[in-house]
mmCIF file of C-alpha atoms in Angstrom:
data_model
loop_
_atom_site.group_PDB
_atom_site.id
_atom_site.type_symbol
_atom_site.label_atom_id
_atom_site.label_comp_id
_atom_site.label_asym_id
_atom_site.label_seq_id
_atom_site.Cartn_x
_atom_site.Cartn_y
_atom_site.Cartn_z
ATOM 1 C CA MET Y 1109 4.913 15.409 -1.806
ATOM 2 C CA PHE Y 1110 2.672 13.054 0.224
ATOM 3 C CA LYS Y 1111 1.772 13.664 3.849
ATOM 4 C CA ILE Y 1112 1.144 10.425 5.727
ATOM 5 C CA LEU Y 1113 -0.666 9.819 9.043
ATOM 6 C CA GLY Y 1114 2.475 8.573 10.731
ATOM 7 C CA LYS Y 1115 4.990 5.800 10.822
ATOM 8 C CA THR Y 1116 2.677 3.415 12.650
ATOM 9 C CA GLY Y 1117 -0.091 3.949 10.124
ATOM 10 C CA ILE Y 1118 2.319 3.320 7.309
ATOM 11 C CA MET Y 1119 3.458 0.027 8.791
ATOM 12 C CA ALA Y 1120 -0.029 -1.131 9.613
ATOM 13 C CA LEU Y 1121 -1.509 -0.237 6.278
ATOM 14 C CA ALA Y 1122 0.918 -1.662 3.777
ATOM 15 C CA LEU Y 1123 3.986 0.218 4.921
ATOM 16 C CA THR Y 1124 3.101 2.865 2.420
ATOM 17 C CA LEU Y 1125 0.380 3.471 -0.026
ATOM 18 C CA PHE Y 1126 2.143 6.078 -2.031
ATOM 19 C CA ILE Y 1127 5.867 5.518 -1.698
ATOM 20 C CA GLY Y 1128 7.659 3.139 -4.014
ATOM 21 C CA ILE Y 1129 8.786 0.866 -1.222
ATOM 22 C CA ALA Y 1130 9.786 -1.935 -3.539
ATOM 23 C CA THR Y 1131 12.681 0.167 -4.776
ATOM 24 C CA SER Y 1132 13.259 2.523 -1.890
ATOM 25 C CA PHE Y 1133 15.798 0.536 0.100
ATOM 26 C CA PRO Y 1134 19.466 1.254 -0.624
ATOM 27 C CA ALA Y 1135 21.698 -1.544 -1.856
ATOM 28 C CA SER Y 1136 23.472 -1.605 1.509
ATOM 29 C CA ALA Y 1137 20.232 -2.321 3.416
ATOM 30 C CA ALA Y 1138 20.170 -5.183 5.856
ATOM 31 C CA ASP Y 1139 19.384 -8.651 4.551
ATOM 32 C CA SER Y 1140 15.932 -8.520 6.120
ATOM 33 C CA GLN Y 1141 15.066 -5.374 4.182
ATOM 34 C CA ASN Y 1142 16.406 -6.954 1.007
ATOM 35 C CA THR Y 1143 14.148 -9.935 1.698
ATOM 36 C CA LEU Y 1144 11.180 -7.622 2.184
ATOM 37 C CA ARG Y 1145 11.968 -5.732 -1.004
ATOM 38 C CA GLN Y 1146 12.296 -8.979 -2.984
ATOM 39 C CA ASP Y 1147 9.051 -10.304 -1.475
ATOM 40 C CA ILE Y 1148 7.243 -7.145 -2.549
ATOM 41 C CA ILE Y 1149 8.695 -7.197 -6.061
ATOM 42 C CA LYS Y 1150 7.637 -10.835 -6.507
ATOM 43 C CA ALA Y 1151 4.187 -10.329 -4.992
ATOM 44 C CA THR Y 1152 3.338 -7.244 -7.030
ATOM 45 C CA ALA Y 1153 4.751 -8.517 -10.331
ATOM 46 C CA GLY Y 1154 1.893 -9.031 -12.725
ATOM 47 C CA HIS Y 1155 -0.725 -7.467 -10.447
ATOM 48 C CA LYS Y 1156 -3.122 -5.297 -12.442
ATOM 49 C CA LEU Y 1157 -4.864 -2.473 -10.642
ATOM 50 C CA THR Y 1158 -8.633 -2.146 -10.992
ATOM 51 C CA THR Y 1159 -11.189 0.537 -10.291
ATOM 52 C CA ASP Y 1160 -12.904 -1.843 -7.901
ATOM 53 C CA GLU Y 1161 -9.706 -2.210 -5.843
ATOM 54 C CA LEU Y 1162 -9.189 1.538 -5.785
ATOM 55 C CA ASN Y 1163 -12.738 2.060 -4.506
ATOM 56 C CA ARG Y 1164 -12.363 -0.617 -1.835
ATOM 57 C CA MET Y 1165 -8.993 0.779 -0.685
ATOM 58 C CA SER Y 1166 -10.623 4.197 -0.401
ATOM 59 C CA ARG Y 1167 -13.366 2.785 1.821
ATOM 60 C CA VAL Y 1168 -10.794 1.073 4.059
ATOM 61 C CA LEU Y 1169 -8.719 4.208 4.511
ATOM 62 C CA SER Y 1170 -11.755 6.437 5.034
ATOM 63 C CA GLU Y 1171 -12.993 4.166 7.801
ATOM 64 C CA ILE Y 1172 -9.612 4.152 9.523
ATOM 65 C CA LYS Y 1173 -9.169 7.911 9.154
ATOM 66 C CA ASN Y 1174 -12.621 8.582 10.575
ATOM 67 C CA ASN Y 1175 -12.148 6.159 13.485
ATOM 68 C CA LYS Y 1176 -8.387 6.152 14.181
ATOM 69 C CA GLU Y 1177 -8.809 5.440 17.864
ATOM 70 C CA GLU Y 1178 -10.594 2.163 17.089
ATOM 71 C CA TYR Y 1179 -7.723 0.672 15.093
ATOM 72 C CA ASP Y 1180 -4.387 -0.597 16.381
ATOM 73 C CA LEU Y 1181 -1.954 0.953 13.922
ATOM 74 C CA LYS Y 1182 1.220 0.065 15.800
ATOM 75 C CA SER Y 1183 3.519 -2.381 14.146
ATOM 76 C CA LYS Y 1184 7.129 -3.466 14.247
ATOM 77 C CA LYS Y 1185 9.295 -3.122 11.172
ATOM 78 C CA PRO Y 1186 8.687 -6.254 9.100
ATOM 79 C CA ASN Y 1187 11.409 -8.442 7.639
ATOM 80 C CA SER Y 1188 9.188 -10.012 4.996
ATOM 81 C CA LEU Y 1189 5.821 -9.716 3.316
ATOM 82 C CA ASP Y 1190 4.678 -12.742 5.311
ATOM 83 C CA GLU Y 1191 5.452 -10.838 8.539
ATOM 84 C CA MET Y 1192 3.422 -7.879 7.282
ATOM 85 C CA VAL Y 1193 0.490 -10.169 6.541
ATOM 86 C CA SER Y 1194 0.805 -11.929 9.897
ATOM 87 C CA ASP Y 1195 0.960 -8.634 11.780
ATOM 88 C CA LEU Y 1196 -2.255 -7.355 10.205
ATOM 89 C CA ASP Y 1197 -3.948 -10.737 10.498
ATOM 90 C CA ASN Y 1198 -3.324 -10.505 14.251
ATOM 91 C CA LYS Y 1199 -5.286 -7.240 14.420
ATOM 92 C CA PRO Y 1200 -8.908 -8.467 14.339
ATOM 93 C CA LYS Y 1201 -10.462 -5.051 13.732
ATOM 94 C CA ILE Y 1202 -8.238 -4.318 10.721
ATOM 95 C CA LYS Y 1203 -8.569 -7.859 9.368
ATOM 96 C CA SER Y 1204 -12.349 -7.582 9.659
ATOM 97 C CA LEU Y 1205 -12.402 -4.215 7.899
ATOM 98 C CA LEU Y 1206 -10.348 -5.613 5.034
ATOM 99 C CA ALA Y 1207 -12.660 -8.628 4.748
ATOM 100 C CA GLU Y 1208 -15.746 -6.383 4.769
ATOM 101 C CA ASN Y 1209 -14.226 -4.647 1.755
ATOM 102 C CA GLY Y 1210 -13.435 -7.861 -0.095
ATOM 103 C CA PHE Y 1211 -9.723 -8.126 0.699
ATOM 104 C CA THR Y 1212 -7.592 -10.729 2.338
ATOM 105 C CA THR Y 1213 -4.714 -9.076 4.136
ATOM 106 C CA ARG Y 1214 -2.249 -10.221 1.471
ATOM 107 C CA GLU Y 1215 -4.484 -8.950 -1.353
ATOM 108 C CA TYR Y 1216 -4.785 -5.562 0.308
ATOM 109 C CA LEU Y 1217 -1.049 -5.249 0.826
ATOM 110 C CA ILE Y 1218 -0.287 -6.262 -2.748
ATOM 111 C CA ALA Y 1219 -2.880 -3.893 -4.207
ATOM 112 C CA SER Y 1220 -1.670 -1.059 -1.958
ATOM 113 C CA MET Y 1221 1.971 -1.550 -2.801
ATOM 114 C CA THR Y 1222 1.234 -1.878 -6.501
ATOM 115 C CA LEU Y 1223 -0.741 1.353 -6.362
ATOM 116 C CA ALA Y 1224 2.011 3.055 -4.357
ATOM 117 C CA HIS Y 1225 4.710 2.079 -6.787
ATOM 118 C CA SER Y 1226 2.618 2.983 -9.821
ATOM 119 C CA ALA Y 1227 1.572 6.345 -8.361
ATOM 120 C CA VAL Y 1228 5.184 7.315 -7.762
ATOM 121 C CA ALA Y 1229 6.130 6.167 -11.259
ATOM 122 C CA ALA Y 1230 3.301 8.250 -12.730
ATOM 123 C CA ARG Y 1231 4.730 11.312 -10.955
ATOM 124 C CA VAL Y 1232 8.465 10.847 -11.440
ATOM 125 C CA GLY Y 1233 8.534 8.833 -14.652
ATOM 126 C CA GLU Y 1234 8.528 5.120 -15.337
ATOM 127 C CA ASP Y 1235 12.171 5.230 -16.374
ATOM 128 C CA LYS Y 1236 13.111 6.245 -12.818
ATOM 129 C CA MET Y 1237 11.171 3.391 -11.192
ATOM 130 C CA PRO Y 1238 12.351 -0.149 -11.909
ATOM 131 C CA ASN Y 1239 9.848 -2.997 -11.969
ATOM 132 C CA THR Y 1240 7.019 -0.729 -13.076
ATOM 133 C CA ASP Y 1241 4.080 -2.040 -15.068
ATOM 134 C CA PRO Y 1242 3.160 0.540 -17.736
ATOM 135 C CA GLU Y 1243 -0.495 -0.550 -17.606
ATOM 136 C CA ASN Y 1244 -0.664 0.267 -13.895
ATOM 137 C CA VAL Y 1245 0.990 3.636 -14.453
ATOM 138 C CA GLU Y 1246 -1.581 4.373 -17.130
ATOM 139 C CA PHE Y 1247 -4.335 3.223 -14.744
ATOM 140 C CA VAL Y 1248 -3.097 5.744 -12.155
ATOM 141 C CA ARG Y 1249 -3.039 8.502 -14.762
ATOM 142 C CA GLN Y 1250 -6.568 7.650 -15.919
ATOM 143 C CA HIS Y 1251 -7.796 7.644 -12.314
ATOM 144 C CA GLN Y 1252 -5.630 10.480 -11.037
ATOM 145 C CA ASP Y 1253 -8.511 12.260 -9.295
ATOM 146 C CA ALA Y 1254 -9.467 9.112 -7.374
ATOM 147 C CA VAL Y 1255 -5.814 8.391 -6.527
ATOM 148 C CA ASP Y 1256 -5.366 11.975 -5.327
ATOM 149 C CA ALA Y 1257 -8.540 11.673 -3.243
ATOM 150 C CA LEU Y 1258 -7.183 8.473 -1.724
ATOM 151 C CA MET Y 1259 -3.969 10.290 -0.814
ATOM 152 C CA GLN Y 1260 -6.060 13.050 0.811
ATOM 153 C CA THR Y 1261 -7.852 10.390 2.838
ATOM 154 C CA ARG Y 1262 -4.514 9.360 4.320
ATOM 155 C CA ARG Y 1263 -3.757 12.873 5.618
#
């Protein structure tokens, strides 16, 4: 359903923008992946998506898409949200781009993962996606064109 730039881009830019990562790991996943999943669930709980965030995320991804060679998108598989934040914080160009668009690294990751989870839930149904905020799913539906455009930016 969603074509993504590549595994390295996914890891560097919030693991995924449009895959429900918080619920995508099987129960038999390694402890580190369970820790990551739990970190994401906790961090995104209560986060409310905004039009402003969506616009800023679009600017970030457009910049990276248009200038891929300028950004280090390689990343190791994280064991926790803190590792994800640390990895991106150690990439000055990406950290600067996020700051220019009003995000800390953690804020960007949380907004991205909330959007990802909510976008999947809007497509497959909230009942199939645990830990889904109905207000965020409704936000995605109300802004479907902008969300779709953001997904196109990632291709």
